[in-house]
PDB file of C-alpha atoms in Angstrom:
ATOM      1  CA  ASP A1433      38.036  94.471 102.599  1.00  0.00           C
ATOM      2  CA  GLY A1434      40.032  97.725 102.451  1.00  0.00           C
ATOM      3  CA  GLU A1435      42.402  96.762  99.653  1.00  0.00           C
ATOM      4  CA  ASP A1436      41.125  99.650  97.507  1.00  0.00           C
ATOM      5  CA  CYS A1437      41.298 102.166 100.358  1.00  0.00           C
ATOM      6  CA  THR A1438      43.965 104.571 101.490  1.00  0.00           C
ATOM      7  CA  VAL A1439      44.822 106.306 104.744  1.00  0.00           C
ATOM      8  CA  PRO A1440      44.861 109.993 103.823  1.00  0.00           C
ATOM      9  CA  GLU A1441      47.206 112.729 104.916  1.00  0.00           C
ATOM     10  CA  VAL A1442      45.442 114.934 107.469  1.00  0.00           C
ATOM     11  CA  GLY A1443      46.140 118.575 108.188  1.00  0.00           C
ATOM     12  CA  ASP A1444      44.368 121.679 109.449  1.00  0.00           C
ATOM     13  CA  GLU A1445      44.588 124.017 106.460  1.00  0.00           C
ATOM     14  CA  GLY A1446      41.193 123.164 104.925  1.00  0.00           C
ATOM     15  CA  VAL A1447      42.616 121.115 102.048  1.00  0.00           C
ATOM     16  CA  VAL A1448      40.682 118.332 100.360  1.00  0.00           C
ATOM     17  CA  SER A1449      42.509 116.476  97.607  1.00  0.00           C
ATOM     18  CA  VAL A1450      41.099 113.124  96.526  1.00  0.00           C
ATOM     19  CA  ARG A1451      41.317 111.168  93.283  1.00  0.00           C
ATOM     20  CA  ASP A1452      38.957 108.365  92.282  1.00  0.00           C
ATOM     21  CA  ALA A1453      36.903 108.938  95.435  1.00  0.00           C
ATOM     22  CA  LEU A1454      34.058 106.451  95.805  1.00  0.00           C
ATOM     23  CA  HIS A1455      31.009 106.780  98.040  1.00  0.00           C
ATOM     24  CA  PRO A1456      31.872 104.398 100.914  1.00  0.00           C
ATOM     25  CA  LEU A1457      28.528 102.574 100.936  1.00  0.00           C
ATOM     26  CA  LEU A1458      28.488 102.066  97.171  1.00  0.00           C
ATOM     27  CA  ALA A1459      32.064 100.794  97.289  1.00  0.00           C
ATOM     28  CA  LEU A1460      31.293  98.480 100.218  1.00  0.00           C
ATOM     29  CA  ARG A1461      28.293  97.005  98.431  1.00  0.00           C
ATOM     30  CA  GLY A1462      30.327  96.425  95.286  1.00  0.00           C
ATOM     31  CA  VAL A1463      27.882  98.300  93.072  1.00  0.00           C
ATOM     32  CA  PRO A1464      29.051  97.750  89.482  1.00  0.00           C
ATOM     33  CA  GLY A1465      29.992 100.697  87.269  1.00  0.00           C
ATOM     34  CA  ILE A1466      30.794 103.206  90.005  1.00  0.00           C
ATOM     35  CA  VAL A1467      32.804 106.126  88.675  1.00  0.00           C
ATOM     36  CA  GLY A1468      35.308 107.715  91.043  1.00  0.00           C
ATOM     37  CA  ASN A1469      35.393 111.484  91.467  1.00  0.00           C
ATOM     38  CA  ASP A1470      38.322 113.866  91.787  1.00  0.00           C
ATOM     39  CA  VAL A1471      37.961 116.809  94.169  1.00  0.00           C
ATOM     40  CA  GLU A1472      40.525 119.545  94.868  1.00  0.00           C
ATOM     41  CA  LEU A1473      39.805 122.236  97.454  1.00  0.00           C
ATOM     42  CA  ASP A1474      42.482 124.498  98.938  1.00  0.00           C
ATOM     43  CA  GLY A1475      43.332 128.156  99.527  1.00  0.00           C
ATOM     44  CA  GLU A1476      43.389 128.937  95.814  1.00  0.00           C
ATOM     45  CA  ARG A1477      40.222 126.918  95.101  1.00  0.00           C
ATOM     46  CA  PRO A1478      38.068 127.228  98.239  1.00  0.00           C
ATOM     47  CA  ALA A1479      34.709 126.560  96.565  1.00  0.00           C
ATOM     48  CA  LEU A1480      33.137 123.730  94.622  1.00  0.00           C
ATOM     49  CA  ILE A1481      30.518 124.148  91.901  1.00  0.00           C
ATOM     50  CA  ILE A1482      28.741 120.978  90.856  1.00  0.00           C
ATOM     51  CA  SER A1483      26.354 121.026  87.926  1.00  0.00           C
ATOM     52  CA  GLY A1484      24.848 118.479  85.613  1.00  0.00           C
ATOM     53  CA  PRO A1485      21.693 116.628  84.654  1.00  0.00           C
ATOM     54  CA  ASN A1486      19.300 114.868  86.992  1.00  0.00           C
ATOM     55  CA  ALA A1487      20.739 111.563  88.243  1.00  0.00           C
ATOM     56  CA  GLY A1488      24.209 112.792  87.291  1.00  0.00           C
ATOM     57  CA  GLY A1489      25.817 112.064  90.659  1.00  0.00           C
ATOM     58  CA  LYS A1490      25.939 115.544  92.194  1.00  0.00           C
ATOM     59  CA  THR A1491      24.458 114.448  95.513  1.00  0.00           C
ATOM     60  CA  VAL A1492      26.720 111.395  95.627  1.00  0.00           C
ATOM     61  CA  VAL A1493      29.807 113.629  95.373  1.00  0.00           C
ATOM     62  CA  LEU A1494      28.612 115.869  98.200  1.00  0.00           C
ATOM     63  CA  LYS A1495      27.712 112.927 100.435  1.00  0.00           C
ATOM     64  CA  THR A1496      31.053 111.282  99.655  1.00  0.00           C
ATOM     65  CA  LEU A1497      32.935 114.389 100.824  1.00  0.00           C
ATOM     66  CA  GLY A1498      30.843 114.600 103.994  1.00  0.00           C
ATOM     67  CA  LEU A1499      31.439 110.943 104.798  1.00  0.00           C
ATOM     68  CA  PHE A1500      35.165 111.336 104.086  1.00  0.00           C
ATOM     69  CA  ALA A1501      35.322 114.217 106.608  1.00  0.00           C
ATOM     70  CA  LEU A1502      33.712 111.973 109.240  1.00  0.00           C
ATOM     71  CA  MET A1503      35.817 108.937 108.352  1.00  0.00           C
ATOM     72  CA  VAL A1504      39.051 110.930 108.707  1.00  0.00           C
ATOM     73  CA  ARG A1505      38.038 112.018 112.217  1.00  0.00           C
ATOM     74  CA  HIS A1506      37.661 108.357 113.158  1.00  0.00           C
ATOM     75  CA  GLY A1507      40.877 107.178 111.515  1.00  0.00           C
ATOM     76  CA  LEU A1508      39.186 105.093 108.823  1.00  0.00           C
ATOM     77  CA  PRO A1509      40.772 104.494 105.421  1.00  0.00           C
ATOM     78  CA  LEU A1510      39.031 106.131 102.462  1.00  0.00           C
ATOM     79  CA  PRO A1511      37.922 104.459  99.229  1.00  0.00           C
ATOM     80  CA  ALA A1512      40.110 106.699  97.071  1.00  0.00           C
ATOM     81  CA  ALA A1513      43.422 106.623  95.236  1.00  0.00           C
ATOM     82  CA  ARG A1514      46.685 106.805  97.189  1.00  0.00           C
ATOM     83  CA  GLY A1515      47.955 110.281  97.995  1.00  0.00           C
ATOM     84  CA  ALA A1516      44.612 111.565  99.306  1.00  0.00           C
ATOM     85  CA  ARG A1517      44.459 114.440 101.756  1.00  0.00           C
ATOM     86  CA  VAL A1518      41.407 115.392 103.800  1.00  0.00           C
ATOM     87  CA  ASP A1519      41.976 118.035 106.445  1.00  0.00           C
ATOM     88  CA  LEU A1520      39.964 118.363 109.638  1.00  0.00           C
ATOM     89  CA  PHE A1521      37.199 120.957 109.560  1.00  0.00           C
TER      90      PHE A1521
END
């Protein structure tokens, strides 16, 4: 219903800054127990290293960021905390 979504700031500097980011499909389905992720990428931190055990959510984080990049291009709100920024790539 969009009440837990935010319209992010959009720029062209390659910045991604999201808090409590949820995979859009998991959020839409109302899957219980979803844990939001925080991701910060910018000029000082241009890379992301994700590690952890099997079934730890690594792929979900990567897919979430990819979907966010597409959603921003189409003007869709993101299932993340207010103050999000996802630049165009």
